[in-house]
Short mmCIF file of C-alpha atoms in Angstrom, two decimals:
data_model
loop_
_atom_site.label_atom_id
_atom_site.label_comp_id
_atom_site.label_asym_id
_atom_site.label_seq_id
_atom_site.Cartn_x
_atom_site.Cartn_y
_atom_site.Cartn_z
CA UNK A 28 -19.50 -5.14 -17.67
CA UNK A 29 -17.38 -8.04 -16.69
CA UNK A 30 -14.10 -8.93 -18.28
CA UNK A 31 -14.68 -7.26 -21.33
CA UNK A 32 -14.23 -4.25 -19.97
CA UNK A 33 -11.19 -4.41 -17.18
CA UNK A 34 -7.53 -5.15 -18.71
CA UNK A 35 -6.83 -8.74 -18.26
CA UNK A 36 -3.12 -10.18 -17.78
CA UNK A 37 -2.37 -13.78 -18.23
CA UNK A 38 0.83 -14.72 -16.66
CA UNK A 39 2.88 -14.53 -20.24
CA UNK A 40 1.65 -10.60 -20.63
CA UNK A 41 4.17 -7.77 -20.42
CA UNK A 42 3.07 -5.52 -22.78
CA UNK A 43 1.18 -2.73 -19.79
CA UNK A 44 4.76 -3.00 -18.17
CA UNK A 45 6.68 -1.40 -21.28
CA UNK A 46 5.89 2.08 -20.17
CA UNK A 47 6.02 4.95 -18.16
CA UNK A 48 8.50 2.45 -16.00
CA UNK A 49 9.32 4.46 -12.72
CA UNK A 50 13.14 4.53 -12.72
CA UNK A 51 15.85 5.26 -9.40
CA UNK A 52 15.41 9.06 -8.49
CA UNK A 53 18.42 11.00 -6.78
CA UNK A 54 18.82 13.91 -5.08
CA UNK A 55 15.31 13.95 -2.72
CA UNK A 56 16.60 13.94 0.61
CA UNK A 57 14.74 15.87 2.95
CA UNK A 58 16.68 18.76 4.70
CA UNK A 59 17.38 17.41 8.47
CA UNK A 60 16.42 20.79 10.05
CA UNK A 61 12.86 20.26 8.73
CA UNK A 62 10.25 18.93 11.02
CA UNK A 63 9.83 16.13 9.10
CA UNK A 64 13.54 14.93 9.74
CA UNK A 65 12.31 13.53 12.99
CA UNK A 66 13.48 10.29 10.69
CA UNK A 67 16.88 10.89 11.35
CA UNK A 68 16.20 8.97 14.54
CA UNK A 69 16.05 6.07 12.47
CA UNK A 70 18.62 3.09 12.63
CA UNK A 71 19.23 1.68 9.33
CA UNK A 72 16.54 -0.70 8.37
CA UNK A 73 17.52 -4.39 9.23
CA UNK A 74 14.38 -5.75 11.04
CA UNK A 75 13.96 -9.43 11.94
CA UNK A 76 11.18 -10.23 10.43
CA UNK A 77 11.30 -12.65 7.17
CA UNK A 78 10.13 -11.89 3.93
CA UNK A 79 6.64 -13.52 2.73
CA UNK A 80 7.78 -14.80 -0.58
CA UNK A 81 9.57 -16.55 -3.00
CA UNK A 82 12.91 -15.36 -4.69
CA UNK A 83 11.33 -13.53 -7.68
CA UNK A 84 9.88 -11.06 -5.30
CA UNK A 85 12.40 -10.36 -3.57
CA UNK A 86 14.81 -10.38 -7.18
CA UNK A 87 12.40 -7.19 -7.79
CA UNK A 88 14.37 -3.88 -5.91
CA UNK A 89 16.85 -7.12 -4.58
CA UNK A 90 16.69 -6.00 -1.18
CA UNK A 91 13.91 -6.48 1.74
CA UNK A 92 13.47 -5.62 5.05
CA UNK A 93 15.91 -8.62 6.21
CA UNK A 94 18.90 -6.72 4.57
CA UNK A 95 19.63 -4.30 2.23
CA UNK A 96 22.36 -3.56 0.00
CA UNK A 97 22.54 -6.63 -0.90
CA UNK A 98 23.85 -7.20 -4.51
CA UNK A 99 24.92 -4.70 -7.03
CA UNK A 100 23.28 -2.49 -9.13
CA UNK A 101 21.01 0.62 -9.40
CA UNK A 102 18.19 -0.56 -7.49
CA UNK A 103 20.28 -1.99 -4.91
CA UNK A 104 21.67 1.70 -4.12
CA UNK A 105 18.49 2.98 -4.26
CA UNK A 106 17.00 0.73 -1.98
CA UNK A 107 20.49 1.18 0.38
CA UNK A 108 19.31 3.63 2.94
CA UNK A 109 15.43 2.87 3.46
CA UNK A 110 14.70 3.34 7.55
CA UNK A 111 12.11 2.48 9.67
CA UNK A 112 10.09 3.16 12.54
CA UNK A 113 7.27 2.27 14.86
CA UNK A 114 5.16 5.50 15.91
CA UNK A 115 2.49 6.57 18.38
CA UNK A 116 0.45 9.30 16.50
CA UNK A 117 -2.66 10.98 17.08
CA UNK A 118 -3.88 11.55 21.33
CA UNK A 119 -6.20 10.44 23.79
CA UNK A 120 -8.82 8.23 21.91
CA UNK A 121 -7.34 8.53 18.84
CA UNK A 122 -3.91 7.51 19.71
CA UNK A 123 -3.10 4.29 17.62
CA UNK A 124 0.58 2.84 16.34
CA UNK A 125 1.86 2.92 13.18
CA UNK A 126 4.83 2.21 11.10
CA UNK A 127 6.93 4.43 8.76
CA UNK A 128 9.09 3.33 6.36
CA UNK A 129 11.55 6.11 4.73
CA UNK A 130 13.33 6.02 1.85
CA UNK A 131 16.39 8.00 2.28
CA UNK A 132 18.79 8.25 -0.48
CA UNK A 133 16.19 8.57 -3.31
CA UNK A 134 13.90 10.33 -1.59
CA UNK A 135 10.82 12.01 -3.75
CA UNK A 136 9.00 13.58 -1.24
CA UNK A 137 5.99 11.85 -1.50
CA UNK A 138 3.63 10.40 0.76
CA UNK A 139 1.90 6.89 0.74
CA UNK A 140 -0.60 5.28 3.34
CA UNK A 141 -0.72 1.86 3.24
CA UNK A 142 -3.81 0.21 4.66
CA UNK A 143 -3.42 -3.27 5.66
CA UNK A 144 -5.01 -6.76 5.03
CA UNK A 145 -6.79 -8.33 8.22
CA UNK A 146 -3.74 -9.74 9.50
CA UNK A 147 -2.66 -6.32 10.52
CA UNK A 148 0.55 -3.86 10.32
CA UNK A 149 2.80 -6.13 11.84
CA UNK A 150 2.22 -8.80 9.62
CA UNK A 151 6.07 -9.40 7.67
CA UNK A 152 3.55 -9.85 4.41
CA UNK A 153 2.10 -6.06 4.61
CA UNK A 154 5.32 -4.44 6.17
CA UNK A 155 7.94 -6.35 3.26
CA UNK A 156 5.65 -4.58 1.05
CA UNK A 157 5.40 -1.37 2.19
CA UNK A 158 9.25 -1.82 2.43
CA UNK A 159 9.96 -2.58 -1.00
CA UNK A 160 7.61 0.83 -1.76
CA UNK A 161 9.52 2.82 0.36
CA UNK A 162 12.74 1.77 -1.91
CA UNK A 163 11.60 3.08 -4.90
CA UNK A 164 11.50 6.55 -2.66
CA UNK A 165 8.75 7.67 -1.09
CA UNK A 166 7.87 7.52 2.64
CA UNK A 167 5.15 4.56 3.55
CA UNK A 168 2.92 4.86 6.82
CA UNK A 169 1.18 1.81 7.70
CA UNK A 170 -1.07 2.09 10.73
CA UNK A 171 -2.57 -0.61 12.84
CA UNK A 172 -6.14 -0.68 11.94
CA UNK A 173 -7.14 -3.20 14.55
CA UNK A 174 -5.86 -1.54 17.28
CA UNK A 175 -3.41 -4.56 18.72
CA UNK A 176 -6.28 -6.74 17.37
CA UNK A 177 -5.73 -8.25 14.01
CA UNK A 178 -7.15 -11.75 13.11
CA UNK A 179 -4.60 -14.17 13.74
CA UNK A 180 -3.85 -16.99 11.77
CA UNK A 181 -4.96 -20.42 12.71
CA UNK A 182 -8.00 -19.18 14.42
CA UNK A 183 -10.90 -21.13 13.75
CA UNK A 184 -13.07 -19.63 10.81
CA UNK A 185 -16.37 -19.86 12.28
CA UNK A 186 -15.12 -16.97 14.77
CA UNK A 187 -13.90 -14.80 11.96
CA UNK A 188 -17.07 -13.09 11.37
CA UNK A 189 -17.44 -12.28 15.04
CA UNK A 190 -13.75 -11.01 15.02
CA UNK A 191 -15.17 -8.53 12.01
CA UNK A 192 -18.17 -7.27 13.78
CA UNK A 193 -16.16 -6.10 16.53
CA UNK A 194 -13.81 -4.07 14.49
CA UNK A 195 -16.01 -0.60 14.41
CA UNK A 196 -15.63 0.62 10.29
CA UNK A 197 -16.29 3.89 12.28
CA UNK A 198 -13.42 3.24 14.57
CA UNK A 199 -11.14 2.15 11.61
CA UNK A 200 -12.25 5.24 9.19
CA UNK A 201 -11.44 7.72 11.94
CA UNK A 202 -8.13 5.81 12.90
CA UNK A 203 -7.40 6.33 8.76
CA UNK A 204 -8.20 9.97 9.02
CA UNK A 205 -5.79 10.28 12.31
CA UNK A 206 -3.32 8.94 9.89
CA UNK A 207 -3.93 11.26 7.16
CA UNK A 208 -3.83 14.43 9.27
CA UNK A 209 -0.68 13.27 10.75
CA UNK A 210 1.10 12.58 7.49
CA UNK A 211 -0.32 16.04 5.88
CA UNK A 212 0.55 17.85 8.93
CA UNK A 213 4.32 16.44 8.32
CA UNK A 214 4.76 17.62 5.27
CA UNK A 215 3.87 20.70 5.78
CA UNK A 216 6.11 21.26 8.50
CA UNK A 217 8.88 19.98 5.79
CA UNK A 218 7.50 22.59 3.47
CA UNK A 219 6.03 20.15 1.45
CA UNK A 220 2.84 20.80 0.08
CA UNK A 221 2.26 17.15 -2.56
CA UNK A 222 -1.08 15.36 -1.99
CA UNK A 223 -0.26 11.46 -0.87
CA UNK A 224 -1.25 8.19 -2.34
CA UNK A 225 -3.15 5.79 -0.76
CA UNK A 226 -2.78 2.13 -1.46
CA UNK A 227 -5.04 -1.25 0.37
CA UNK A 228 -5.12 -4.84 0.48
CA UNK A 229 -7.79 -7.09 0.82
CA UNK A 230 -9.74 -5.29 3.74
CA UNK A 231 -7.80 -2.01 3.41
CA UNK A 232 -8.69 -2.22 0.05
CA UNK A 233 -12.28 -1.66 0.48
CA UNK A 234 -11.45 0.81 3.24
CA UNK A 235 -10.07 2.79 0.37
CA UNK A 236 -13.36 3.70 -1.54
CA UNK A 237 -14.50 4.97 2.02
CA UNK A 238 -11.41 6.82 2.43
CA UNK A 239 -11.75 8.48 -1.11
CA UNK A 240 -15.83 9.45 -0.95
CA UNK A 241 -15.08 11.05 2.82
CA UNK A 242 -11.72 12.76 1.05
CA UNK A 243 -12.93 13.99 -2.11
CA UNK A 244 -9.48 14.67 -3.26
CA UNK A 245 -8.27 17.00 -0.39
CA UNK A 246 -5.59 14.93 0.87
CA UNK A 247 -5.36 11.67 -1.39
CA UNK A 248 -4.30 12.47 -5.66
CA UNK A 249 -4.51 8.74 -6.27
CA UNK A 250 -4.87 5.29 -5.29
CA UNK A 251 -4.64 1.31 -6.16
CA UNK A 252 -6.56 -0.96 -4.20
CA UNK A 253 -5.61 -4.72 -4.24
CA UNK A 254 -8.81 -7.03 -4.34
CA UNK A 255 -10.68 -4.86 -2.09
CA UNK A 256 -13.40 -6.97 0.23
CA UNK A 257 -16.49 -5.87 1.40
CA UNK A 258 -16.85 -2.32 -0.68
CA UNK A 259 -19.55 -0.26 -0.85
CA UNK A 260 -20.70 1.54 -3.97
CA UNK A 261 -22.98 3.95 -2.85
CA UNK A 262 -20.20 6.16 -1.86
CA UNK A 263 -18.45 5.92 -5.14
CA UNK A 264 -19.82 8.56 -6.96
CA UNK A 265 -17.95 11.18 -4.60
CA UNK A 266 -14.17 9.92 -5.30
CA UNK A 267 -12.43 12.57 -7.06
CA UNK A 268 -9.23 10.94 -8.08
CA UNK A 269 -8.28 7.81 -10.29
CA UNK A 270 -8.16 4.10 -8.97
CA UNK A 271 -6.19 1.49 -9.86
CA UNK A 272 -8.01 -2.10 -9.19
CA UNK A 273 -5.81 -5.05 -9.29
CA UNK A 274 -7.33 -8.50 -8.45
CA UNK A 275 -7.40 -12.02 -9.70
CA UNK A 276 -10.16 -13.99 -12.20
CA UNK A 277 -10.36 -16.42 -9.61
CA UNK A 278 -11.53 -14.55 -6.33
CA UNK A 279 -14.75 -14.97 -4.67
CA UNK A 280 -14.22 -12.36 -2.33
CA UNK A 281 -13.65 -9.55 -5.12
CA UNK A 282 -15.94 -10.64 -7.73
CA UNK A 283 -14.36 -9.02 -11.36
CA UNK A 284 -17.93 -7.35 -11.52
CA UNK A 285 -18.38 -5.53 -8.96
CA UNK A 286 -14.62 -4.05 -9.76
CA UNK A 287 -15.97 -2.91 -13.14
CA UNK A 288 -18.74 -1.24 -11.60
CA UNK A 289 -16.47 0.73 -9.03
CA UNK A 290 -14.52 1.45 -12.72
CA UNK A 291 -17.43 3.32 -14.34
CA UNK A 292 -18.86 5.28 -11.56
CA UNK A 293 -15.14 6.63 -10.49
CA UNK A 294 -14.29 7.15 -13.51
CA UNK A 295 -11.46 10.02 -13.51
CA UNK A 296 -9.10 7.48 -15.74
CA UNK A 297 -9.57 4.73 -13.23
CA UNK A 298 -8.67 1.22 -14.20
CA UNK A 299 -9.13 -2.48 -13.54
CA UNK A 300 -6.38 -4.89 -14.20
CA UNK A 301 -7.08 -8.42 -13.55
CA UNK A 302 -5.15 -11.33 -13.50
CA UNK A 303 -5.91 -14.41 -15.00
CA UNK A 304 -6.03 -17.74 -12.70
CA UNK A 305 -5.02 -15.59 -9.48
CA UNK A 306 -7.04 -15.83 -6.49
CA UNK A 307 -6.98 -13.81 -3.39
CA UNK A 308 -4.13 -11.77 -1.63
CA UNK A 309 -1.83 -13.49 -4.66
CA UNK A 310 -0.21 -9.77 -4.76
CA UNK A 311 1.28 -9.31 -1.47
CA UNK A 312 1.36 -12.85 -0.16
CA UNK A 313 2.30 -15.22 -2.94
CA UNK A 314 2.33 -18.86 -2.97
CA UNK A 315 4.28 -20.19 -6.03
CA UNK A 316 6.57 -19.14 -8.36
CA UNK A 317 4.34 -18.56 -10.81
CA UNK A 318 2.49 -15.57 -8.40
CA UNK A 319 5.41 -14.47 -7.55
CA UNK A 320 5.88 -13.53 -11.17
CA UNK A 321 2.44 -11.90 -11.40
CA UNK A 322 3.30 -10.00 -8.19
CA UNK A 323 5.55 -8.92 -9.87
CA UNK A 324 4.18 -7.36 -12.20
CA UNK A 325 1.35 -6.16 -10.52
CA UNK A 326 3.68 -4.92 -7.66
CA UNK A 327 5.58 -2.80 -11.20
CA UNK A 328 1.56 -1.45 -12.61
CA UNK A 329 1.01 0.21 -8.74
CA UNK A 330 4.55 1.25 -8.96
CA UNK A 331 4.20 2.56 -12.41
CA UNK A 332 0.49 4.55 -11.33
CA UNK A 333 2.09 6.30 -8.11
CA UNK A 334 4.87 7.76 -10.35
CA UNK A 335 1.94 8.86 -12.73
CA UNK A 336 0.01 10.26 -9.94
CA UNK A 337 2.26 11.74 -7.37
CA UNK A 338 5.40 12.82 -9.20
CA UNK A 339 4.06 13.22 -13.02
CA UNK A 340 1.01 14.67 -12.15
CA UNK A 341 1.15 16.23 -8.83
#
């Protein structure tokens, strides 16, 4: 189907952004006596780990995970009180680490997992991300898919496929449903009953179709994968819940086809937006200031779906 039939965004488009815009929500905070309030453990969020990208992106909520309140403004108070902290969920095997990001004073009570790129959940790319969800008020779990292991940059590329084979999809689809349970399980103890979003870059992106056939709308309402590698479309046909695909025209490792394909099968209003002269990972990890302004954007069209799918439509 090709480009004629996914939504295509040249860096001087705006006019999918006009809409439907997710604005500051108050009053959210979750009771501390809940079980859930196991947050209030938290420190205020001032990690030391540097943001990934230019000054647009961070212009966007004007805050990161170096500071916040930075600035003035409605954002800027939204994005005041966002905490975070590194977890050990699940037991025995299926132990793993995991990050949770918690937005505080605008707090909407819903749920995203975040699924990471290979470069894992400590990577400041993935976790300024996450962060910048988390200010716009919902509560972001990122777990470590690699279990300590991510691919590390500057390894030599001839050992990357090697590094791949040894990450068991098995291993990684049950750590993902260790995450689910614990984030459903959560929320229910907080009274709570909303089903989360899930959201994937680059390798977590693909991880998402798997995640979505195995679900089949029990836990997961809606998603957005980022130029999702290695995806399989034989499990397609049992997603239940709309997809958002963002990816670039210019990305060999996401090809605009096979996106289009993912489009019709899903169907359920899913939707492929792709950008025009963007390659790989340009979302989360931008290199100029001209991706920085598509990040932008495409950072605002996820933003604008979760709102649509977990607080519109929940």
């Amino acid at each position: 189907m090709g480009l004629a039939s996914a939504t295509t965004i040249s860096s001087s488009s705006s006019s999918l952004l006009s809409s439907s815009l997710c604005p500051a929500r108050r009053g959210f905070l979750l009771p501390c006596h809940h079980h859930f309030c196991f947050l209030s453990t938290f420190s205020k969020c001032n990690l030391n780990w540097k943001r990934s990208s230019g000054k647009k992106r961070g212009e966007r909520v004007k805050c990161s995970a170096v500071g916040v309140g930075v600035g003035v403004g409605v954002e800027d108070e939204a994005c005041e009180l966002v905490n975070g902290v590194e977890l050990s969920i699940g037991e025995g095997d299926d132990n793993i680490q995991a990050y949770l990001f918690k937005a505080v004073k605008n707090n909407n009570g819903a749920g995203v997992l975040l699924l990471s790129d290979i470069f894992g959940f400590q990577d400041s790319a993935t976790r300024d991300f996450a962060y910048q969800v988390a200010c716009h008020g919902y509560n972001v779990l990122v777990p470590d898919l690699f279990r300590g292991d991510p691919w590390e940059k500057g390894q030599p590329k001839p050992m990357f496929e090697q590094w791949l084979a040894s990450q068991d999809l098995q291993r990684v689809a049950n750590d993902i449903a260790t995450s689910t349970k614990w984030m459903v399980d959560e929320f229910r103890a907080a009274g709570i009953s909303k089903k989360l979003g899930i959201i994937g870059f680059c390798f977590g992106g693909g991880r998402v179709i798997d995640v979505l056939a195995a679900d089949q709308g029990a836990c997961f309402s809606t998603a957005v994968s980022f130029y999702g590698t290695r995806m399989d479309p034989t499990p397609a046909s049992k997603i239940k819940v709309p997809v958002l695909f963002i990816s670039g025209d210019d990305d060999p490792l996401c090809p605009i086809g096979v996106l289009s394909k993912f489009e019709k099968i899903i169907g359920n209003g899913s939707r492929v937006v792709i950008f025009k002269g963007r390659g790989h990972a340009f979302a989360h990890r931008p290199g100029s200031t001209e991706e920085d302004a598509d990040a932008e954007q495409a950072f605002t069209l996820m933003r604008n779906w979760l709102h649509d799918g977990l607080l519109v439509n929940s």
